[in-house]
JSON list of C-alpha atoms in Angstrom, two decimals:
[
{"chain": "A", "resi": 1, "resn": "MET", "atom": "CA", "xyz": [7.44, -7.77, 11.22]},
{"chain": "A", "resi": 2, "resn": "ARG", "atom": "CA", "xyz": [7.71, -4.45, 9.41]},
{"chain": "A", "resi": 3, "resn": "VAL", "atom": "CA", "xyz": [6.03, -3.93, 6.03]},
{"chain": "A", "resi": 4, "resn": "LEU", "atom": "CA", "xyz": [6.01, -1.19, 3.43]},
{"chain": "A", "resi": 5, "resn": "ALA", "atom": "CA", "xyz": [2.53, -0.90, 1.91]},
{"chain": "A", "resi": 6, "resn": "ILE", "atom": "CA", "xyz": [1.87, 0.95, -1.36]},
{"chain": "A", "resi": 7, "resn": "ASP", "atom": "CA", "xyz": [-1.30, 2.15, -3.12]},
{"chain": "A", "resi": 8, "resn": "PRO", "atom": "CA", "xyz": [0.21, 3.38, -6.41]},
{"chain": "A", "resi": 9, "resn": "SER", "atom": "CA", "xyz": [-1.01, 6.35, -8.44]},
{"chain": "A", "resi": 10, "resn": "LEU", "atom": "CA", "xyz": [0.82, 8.90, -10.58]},
{"chain": "A", "resi": 11, "resn": "ARG", "atom": "CA", "xyz": [-0.41, 11.98, -8.69]},
{"chain": "A", "resi": 12, "resn": "GLY", "atom": "CA", "xyz": [-1.12, 10.49, -5.25]},
{"chain": "A", "resi": 13, "resn": "THR", "atom": "CA", "xyz": [0.75, 7.33, -4.28]},
{"chain": "A", "resi": 14, "resn": "GLY", "atom": "CA", "xyz": [-0.30, 6.23, -0.81]},
{"chain": "A", "resi": 15, "resn": "PHE", "atom": "CA", "xyz": [2.39, 4.70, 1.39]},
{"chain": "A", "resi": 16, "resn": "ALA", "atom": "CA", "xyz": [2.66, 3.28, 4.87]},
{"chain": "A", "resi": 17, "resn": "ILE", "atom": "CA", "xyz": [5.20, 1.57, 7.06]},
{"chain": "A", "resi": 18, "resn": "LEU", "atom": "CA", "xyz": [3.47, -0.69, 9.57]},
{"chain": "A", "resi": 19, "resn": "GLU", "atom": "CA", "xyz": [4.87, -2.84, 12.32]},
{"chain": "A", "resi": 20, "resn": "SER", "atom": "CA", "xyz": [3.34, -5.96, 13.83]},
{"chain": "A", "resi": 21, "resn": "THR", "atom": "CA", "xyz": [4.22, -7.79, 17.01]},
{"chain": "A", "resi": 22, "resn": "GLY", "atom": "CA", "xyz": [1.85, -10.72, 16.80]},
{"chain": "A", "resi": 23, "resn": "THR", "atom": "CA", "xyz": [-1.66, -9.39, 17.31]},
{"chain": "A", "resi": 24, "resn": "LYS", "atom": "CA", "xyz": [-0.68, -5.75, 17.89]},
{"chain": "A", "resi": 25, "resn": "HIS", "atom": "CA", "xyz": [-0.19, -3.57, 14.81]},
{"chain": "A", "resi": 26, "resn": "ARG", "atom": "CA", "xyz": [0.96, 0.04, 14.61]},
{"chain": "A", "resi": 27, "resn": "ALA", "atom": "CA", "xyz": [1.53, 2.63, 11.92]},
{"chain": "A", "resi": 28, "resn": "VAL", "atom": "CA", "xyz": [5.13, 3.85, 11.97]},
{"chain": "A", "resi": 29, "resn": "VAL", "atom": "CA", "xyz": [4.64, 6.42, 9.21]},
{"chain": "A", "resi": 30, "resn": "TYR", "atom": "CA", "xyz": [2.13, 6.99, 6.43]},
{"chain": "A", "resi": 31, "resn": "GLY", "atom": "CA", "xyz": [1.29, 9.58, 3.83]},
{"chain": "A", "resi": 32, "resn": "THR", "atom": "CA", "xyz": [0.96, 10.34, 0.16]},
{"chain": "A", "resi": 33, "resn": "VAL", "atom": "CA", "xyz": [3.52, 11.11, -2.52]},
{"chain": "A", "resi": 34, "resn": "ARG", "atom": "CA", "xyz": [1.78, 14.14, -4.05]},
{"chain": "A", "resi": 35, "resn": "ASN", "atom": "CA", "xyz": [2.84, 15.15, -7.54]},
{"chain": "A", "resi": 36, "resn": "PRO", "atom": "CA", "xyz": [1.42, 18.39, -8.96]},
{"chain": "A", "resi": 37, "resn": "THR", "atom": "CA", "xyz": [-0.54, 18.31, -12.20]},
{"chain": "A", "resi": 38, "resn": "THR", "atom": "CA", "xyz": [2.08, 20.62, -13.71]},
{"chain": "A", "resi": 39, "resn": "MET", "atom": "CA", "xyz": [4.78, 17.96, -13.28]},
{"chain": "A", "resi": 40, "resn": "LEU", "atom": "CA", "xyz": [5.49, 15.79, -16.30]},
{"chain": "A", "resi": 41, "resn": "PRO", "atom": "CA", "xyz": [4.62, 12.10, -15.86]},
{"chain": "A", "resi": 42, "resn": "SER", "atom": "CA", "xyz": [8.32, 11.19, -16.10]},
{"chain": "A", "resi": 43, "resn": "GLY", "atom": "CA", "xyz": [9.07, 13.52, -13.19]},
{"chain": "A", "resi": 44, "resn": "CYS", "atom": "CA", "xyz": [6.25, 11.94, -11.19]},
{"chain": "A", "resi": 45, "resn": "LEU", "atom": "CA", "xyz": [7.76, 8.48, -11.70]},
{"chain": "A", "resi": 46, "resn": "VAL", "atom": "CA", "xyz": [11.15, 9.70, -10.48]},
{"chain": "A", "resi": 47, "resn": "ALA", "atom": "CA", "xyz": [9.54, 11.32, -7.42]},
{"chain": "A", "resi": 48, "resn": "ILE", "atom": "CA", "xyz": [7.65, 8.12, -6.55]},
{"chain": "A", "resi": 49, "resn": "HIS", "atom": "CA", "xyz": [10.78, 5.98, -6.95]},
{"chain": "A", "resi": 50, "resn": "GLU", "atom": "CA", "xyz": [12.91, 8.34, -4.85]},
{"chain": "A", "resi": 51, "resn": "ARG", "atom": "CA", "xyz": [10.37, 8.67, -2.00]},
{"chain": "A", "resi": 52, "resn": "ILE", "atom": "CA", "xyz": [9.81, 4.91, -1.78]},
{"chain": "A", "resi": 53, "resn": "THR", "atom": "CA", "xyz": [13.57, 4.29, -1.86]},
{"chain": "A", "resi": 54, "resn": "ASP", "atom": "CA", "xyz": [14.04, 6.83, 0.96]},
{"chain": "A", "resi": 55, "resn": "LEU", "atom": "CA", "xyz": [11.29, 5.19, 3.04]},
{"chain": "A", "resi": 56, "resn": "ILE", "atom": "CA", "xyz": [12.88, 1.76, 2.65]},
{"chain": "A", "resi": 57, "resn": "ARG", "atom": "CA", "xyz": [16.34, 3.04, 3.62]},
{"chain": "A", "resi": 58, "resn": "GLU", "atom": "CA", "xyz": [15.00, 4.99, 6.60]},
{"chain": "A", "resi": 59, "resn": "HIS", "atom": "CA", "xyz": [12.58, 2.41, 8.05]},
{"chain": "A", "resi": 60, "resn": "ALA", "atom": "CA", "xyz": [14.07, -0.94, 6.92]},
{"chain": "A", "resi": 61, "resn": "PRO", "atom": "CA", "xyz": [10.88, -2.90, 6.17]},
{"chain": "A", "resi": 62, "resn": "GLU", "atom": "CA", "xyz": [11.22, -6.67, 5.71]},
{"chain": "A", "resi": 63, "resn": "CYS", "atom": "CA", "xyz": [8.86, -6.81, 2.73]},
{"chain": "A", "resi": 64, "resn": "ALA", "atom": "CA", "xyz": [6.54, -4.75, 0.56]},
{"chain": "A", "resi": 65, "resn": "ALA", "atom": "CA", "xyz": [2.81, -5.16, -0.05]},
{"chain": "A", "resi": 66, "resn": "PHE", "atom": "CA", "xyz": [1.15, -3.59, -3.10]},
{"chain": "A", "resi": 67, "resn": "GLU", "atom": "CA", "xyz": [-2.38, -3.14, -4.27]},
{"chain": "A", "resi": 68, "resn": "GLY", "atom": "CA", "xyz": [-2.89, -5.39, -7.27]},
{"chain": "A", "resi": 69, "resn": "VAL", "atom": "CA", "xyz": [-3.84, -4.20, -10.70]},
{"chain": "A", "resi": 70, "resn": "ILE", "atom": "CA", "xyz": [-7.37, -2.84, -10.88]},
{"chain": "A", "resi": 71, "resn": "TYR", "atom": "CA", "xyz": [-9.76, -2.95, -13.80]},
{"chain": "A", "resi": 72, "resn": "VAL", "atom": "CA", "xyz": [-10.02, 0.38, -15.59]},
{"chain": "A", "resi": 73, "resn": "GLN", "atom": "CA", "xyz": [-11.96, 1.22, -18.73]},
{"chain": "A", "resi": 74, "resn": "SER", "atom": "CA", "xyz": [-9.38, 3.61, -20.16]},
{"chain": "A", "resi": 75, "resn": "HIS", "atom": "CA", "xyz": [-6.18, 2.22, -21.67]},
{"chain": "A", "resi": 76, "resn": "ARG", "atom": "CA", "xyz": [-4.44, 5.50, -20.89]},
{"chain": "A", "resi": 77, "resn": "THR", "atom": "CA", "xyz": [-5.38, 5.26, -17.21]},
{"chain": "A", "resi": 78, "resn": "ALA", "atom": "CA", "xyz": [-4.19, 1.65, -17.09]},
{"chain": "A", "resi": 79, "resn": "ILE", "atom": "CA", "xyz": [-0.83, 2.59, -18.59]},
{"chain": "A", "resi": 80, "resn": "THR", "atom": "CA", "xyz": [-0.41, 5.54, -16.21]},
{"chain": "A", "resi": 81, "resn": "LEU", "atom": "CA", "xyz": [-1.28, 3.43, -13.15]},
{"chain": "A", "resi": 82, "resn": "GLY", "atom": "CA", "xyz": [1.04, 0.68, -14.37]},
{"chain": "A", "resi": 83, "resn": "ALA", "atom": "CA", "xyz": [3.91, 3.13, -14.74]},
{"chain": "A", "resi": 84, "resn": "ALA", "atom": "CA", "xyz": [3.41, 4.51, -11.20]},
{"chain": "A", "resi": 85, "resn": "ARG", "atom": "CA", "xyz": [3.18, 0.98, -9.84]},
{"chain": "A", "resi": 86, "resn": "GLY", "atom": "CA", "xyz": [6.33, 0.05, -11.75]},
{"chain": "A", "resi": 87, "resn": "ALA", "atom": "CA", "xyz": [8.29, 2.97, -10.25]},
{"chain": "A", "resi": 88, "resn": "ALA", "atom": "CA", "xyz": [7.37, 1.88, -6.72]},
{"chain": "A", "resi": 89, "resn": "LEU", "atom": "CA", "xyz": [7.91, -1.83, -7.47]},
{"chain": "A", "resi": 90, "resn": "LEU", "atom": "CA", "xyz": [11.35, -1.07, -8.86]},
{"chain": "A", "resi": 91, "resn": "ALA", "atom": "CA", "xyz": [12.32, 0.81, -5.71]},
{"chain": "A", "resi": 92, "resn": "ALA", "atom": "CA", "xyz": [11.30, -2.13, -3.50]},
{"chain": "A", "resi": 93, "resn": "ALA", "atom": "CA", "xyz": [12.75, -4.83, -5.76]},
{"chain": "A", "resi": 94, "resn": "SER", "atom": "CA", "xyz": [16.06, -3.05, -6.29]},
{"chain": "A", "resi": 95, "resn": "LEU", "atom": "CA", "xyz": [16.57, -2.94, -2.52]},
{"chain": "A", "resi": 96, "resn": "GLY", "atom": "CA", "xyz": [15.84, -6.66, -2.24]},
{"chain": "A", "resi": 97, "resn": "LEU", "atom": "CA", "xyz": [12.42, -6.62, -0.60]},
{"chain": "A", "resi": 98, "resn": "PRO", "atom": "CA", "xyz": [10.09, -9.57, -1.15]},
{"chain": "A", "resi": 99, "resn": "ILE", "atom": "CA", "xyz": [6.95, -8.19, -2.78]},
{"chain": "A", "resi": 100, "resn": "TYR", "atom": "CA", "xyz": [3.36, -9.30, -2.18]},
{"chain": "A", "resi": 101, "resn": "GLU", "atom": "CA", "xyz": [0.23, -8.24, -4.01]},
{"chain": "A", "resi": 102, "resn": "TYR", "atom": "CA", "xyz": [-3.38, -7.99, -2.83]},
{"chain": "A", "resi": 103, "resn": "ALA", "atom": "CA", "xyz": [-6.48, -7.38, -4.93]},
{"chain": "A", "resi": 104, "resn": "PRO", "atom": "CA", "xyz": [-8.46, -4.25, -3.96]},
{"chain": "A", "resi": 105, "resn": "ARG", "atom": "CA", "xyz": [-11.57, -6.31, -3.11]},
{"chain": "A", "resi": 106, "resn": "ARG", "atom": "CA", "xyz": [-9.53, -8.54, -0.85]},
{"chain": "A", "resi": 107, "resn": "VAL", "atom": "CA", "xyz": [-8.08, -5.52, 1.00]},
{"chain": "A", "resi": 108, "resn": "LYS", "atom": "CA", "xyz": [-11.55, -4.07, 1.57]},
{"chain": "A", "resi": 109, "resn": "GLN", "atom": "CA", "xyz": [-12.90, -7.45, 2.67]},
{"chain": "A", "resi": 110, "resn": "SER", "atom": "CA", "xyz": [-10.00, -7.90, 5.07]},
{"chain": "A", "resi": 111, "resn": "VAL", "atom": "CA", "xyz": [-10.27, -4.48, 6.71]},
{"chain": "A", "resi": 112, "resn": "VAL", "atom": "CA", "xyz": [-13.97, -3.58, 6.43]},
{"chain": "A", "resi": 113, "resn": "GLY", "atom": "CA", "xyz": [-15.57, -7.00, 6.04]},
{"chain": "A", "resi": 114, "resn": "ARG", "atom": "CA", "xyz": [-17.11, -6.08, 2.68]},
{"chain": "A", "resi": 115, "resn": "GLY", "atom": "CA", "xyz": [-15.30, -6.18, -0.67]},
{"chain": "A", "resi": 116, "resn": "ALA", "atom": "CA", "xyz": [-17.35, -3.32, -2.09]},
{"chain": "A", "resi": 117, "resn": "ALA", "atom": "CA", "xyz": [-16.61, -0.89, 0.77]},
{"chain": "A", "resi": 118, "resn": "ASP", "atom": "CA", "xyz": [-16.04, 2.76, -0.12]},
{"chain": "A", "resi": 119, "resn": "LYS", "atom": "CA", "xyz": [-12.98, 4.85, 0.73]},
{"chain": "A", "resi": 120, "resn": "GLY", "atom": "CA", "xyz": [-14.69, 6.45, 3.74]},
{"chain": "A", "resi": 121, "resn": "GLN", "atom": "CA", "xyz": [-15.37, 3.05, 5.29]},
{"chain": "A", "resi": 122, "resn": "VAL", "atom": "CA", "xyz": [-11.78, 1.94, 4.69]},
{"chain": "A", "resi": 123, "resn": "GLY", "atom": "CA", "xyz": [-10.44, 5.11, 6.32]},
{"chain": "A", "resi": 124, "resn": "PHE", "atom": "CA", "xyz": [-12.75, 4.74, 9.33]},
{"chain": "A", "resi": 125, "resn": "MET", "atom": "CA", "xyz": [-11.78, 1.11, 9.92]},
{"chain": "A", "resi": 126, "resn": "VAL", "atom": "CA", "xyz": [-8.05, 1.77, 9.47]},
{"chain": "A", "resi": 127, "resn": "ARG", "atom": "CA", "xyz": [-8.31, 4.54, 12.06]},
{"chain": "A", "resi": 128, "resn": "ALA", "atom": "CA", "xyz": [-10.13, 2.23, 14.47]},
{"chain": "A", "resi": 129, "resn": "LEU", "atom": "CA", "xyz": [-7.91, -0.82, 13.93]},
{"chain": "A", "resi": 130, "resn": "LEU", "atom": "CA", "xyz": [-4.67, 1.13, 14.36]},
{"chain": "A", "resi": 131, "resn": "GLY", "atom": "CA", "xyz": [-5.93, 3.45, 17.11]},
{"chain": "A", "resi": 132, "resn": "LEU", "atom": "CA", "xyz": [-5.13, 6.58, 15.12]},
{"chain": "A", "resi": 133, "resn": "THR", "atom": "CA", "xyz": [-6.29, 9.98, 16.40]},
{"chain": "A", "resi": 134, "resn": "GLU", "atom": "CA", "xyz": [-7.56, 11.07, 12.98]},
{"chain": "A", "resi": 135, "resn": "THR", "atom": "CA", "xyz": [-8.71, 9.44, 9.78]},
{"chain": "A", "resi": 136, "resn": "PRO", "atom": "CA", "xyz": [-5.83, 9.29, 7.28]},
{"chain": "A", "resi": 137, "resn": "PRO", "atom": "CA", "xyz": [-6.20, 10.79, 3.79]},
{"chain": "A", "resi": 138, "resn": "PRO", "atom": "CA", "xyz": [-7.77, 8.27, 1.34]},
{"chain": "A", "resi": 139, "resn": "ASP", "atom": "CA", "xyz": [-4.56, 7.19, -0.46]},
{"chain": "A", "resi": 140, "resn": "ALA", "atom": "CA", "xyz": [-2.68, 6.75, 2.81]},
{"chain": "A", "resi": 141, "resn": "ALA", "atom": "CA", "xyz": [-5.67, 4.90, 4.33]},
{"chain": "A", "resi": 142, "resn": "ASP", "atom": "CA", "xyz": [-5.64, 2.51, 1.39]},
{"chain": "A", "resi": 143, "resn": "ALA", "atom": "CA", "xyz": [-1.92, 1.85, 1.92]},
{"chain": "A", "resi": 144, "resn": "LEU", "atom": "CA", "xyz": [-2.51, 1.23, 5.63]},
{"chain": "A", "resi": 145, "resn": "ALA", "atom": "CA", "xyz": [-5.32, -1.20, 4.72]},
{"chain": "A", "resi": 146, "resn": "ILE", "atom": "CA", "xyz": [-2.97, -3.05, 2.35]},
{"chain": "A", "resi": 147, "resn": "GLY", "atom": "CA", "xyz": [-0.44, -3.41, 5.18]},
{"chain": "A", "resi": 148, "resn": "LEU", "atom": "CA", "xyz": [-3.10, -4.72, 7.57]},
{"chain": "A", "resi": 149, "resn": "THR", "atom": "CA", "xyz": [-4.21, -7.21, 4.92]},
{"chain": "A", "resi": 150, "resn": "HIS", "atom": "CA", "xyz": [-0.62, -8.40, 4.61]},
{"chain": "A", "resi": 151, "resn": "PHE", "atom": "CA", "xyz": [-0.39, -8.98, 8.38]},
{"chain": "A", "resi": 152, "resn": "GLN", "atom": "CA", "xyz": [-3.67, -10.90, 8.37]},
{"chain": "A", "resi": 153, "resn": "THR", "atom": "CA", "xyz": [-2.58, -13.01, 5.38]},
{"chain": "A", "resi": 154, "resn": "ALA", "atom": "CA", "xyz": [0.84, -13.70, 6.89]},
{"chain": "A", "resi": 155, "resn": "ALA", "atom": "CA", "xyz": [-0.78, -14.84, 10.13]},
{"chain": "A", "resi": 156, "resn": "THR", "atom": "CA", "xyz": [-3.12, -17.28, 8.37]},
{"chain": "A", "resi": 157, "resn": "ALA", "atom": "CA", "xyz": [-0.31, -18.48, 6.06]},
{"chain": "A", "resi": 158, "resn": "SER", "atom": "CA", "xyz": [1.84, -19.30, 9.09]},
{"chain": "A", "resi": 159, "resn": "ARG", "atom": "CA", "xyz": [-0.98, -21.57, 10.28]},
{"chain": "A", "resi": 160, "resn": "GLY", "atom": "CA", "xyz": [-1.18, -23.22, 6.85]},
{"chain": "A", "resi": 161, "resn": "ILE", "atom": "CA", "xyz": [-4.63, -21.81, 6.11]},
{"chain": "A", "resi": 162, "resn": "THR", "atom": "CA", "xyz": [-3.75, -19.77, 3.01]},
{"chain": "A", "resi": 163, "resn": "GLN", "atom": "CA", "xyz": [-0.88, -19.02, 0.68]},
{"chain": "A", "resi": 164, "resn": "MET", "atom": "CA", "xyz": [0.61, -15.57, 0.22]},
{"chain": "A", "resi": 165, "resn": "GLU", "atom": "CA", "xyz": [0.65, -14.03, -3.24]},
{"chain": "A", "resi": 166, "resn": "ARG", "atom": "CA", "xyz": [4.28, -13.16, -3.81]},
{"chain": "A", "resi": 167, "resn": "ILE", "atom": "CA", "xyz": [5.31, -11.51, -7.05]}
]
């Protein structure tokens, strides 16, 4: 199974393509869509959509896994995050990928074993679980963690233990 995993953000959308062959998982490619602060938000959305579309066409994932909506205190931040998420969701949906969503606490619990883990702990565990030579940048590490959570959830769903959250 090959999955595209996304941690959306206007200025730093984390992405990863992961592959699983049963119990062995590997990172095919990962990184961050970096948009400069001088770029208008509309340009950022286009850049996110184009990069995600290119990744899907190049690596042919079977599905996409996204971080779910997080609680934020600022309405402006919520709208901005929603727009970035929408740009990436549109790229995946328009190319026909089934889309799954995982709450941030669930991703941390799945990868670190603690739902309140910090970004450093997530990065460390992602590096260890995937056998990477260096710790990925935080946004990319979060995307890798989302992909690993998807593999874990898919494995338990295939045994009838849990249901997957498809959107």
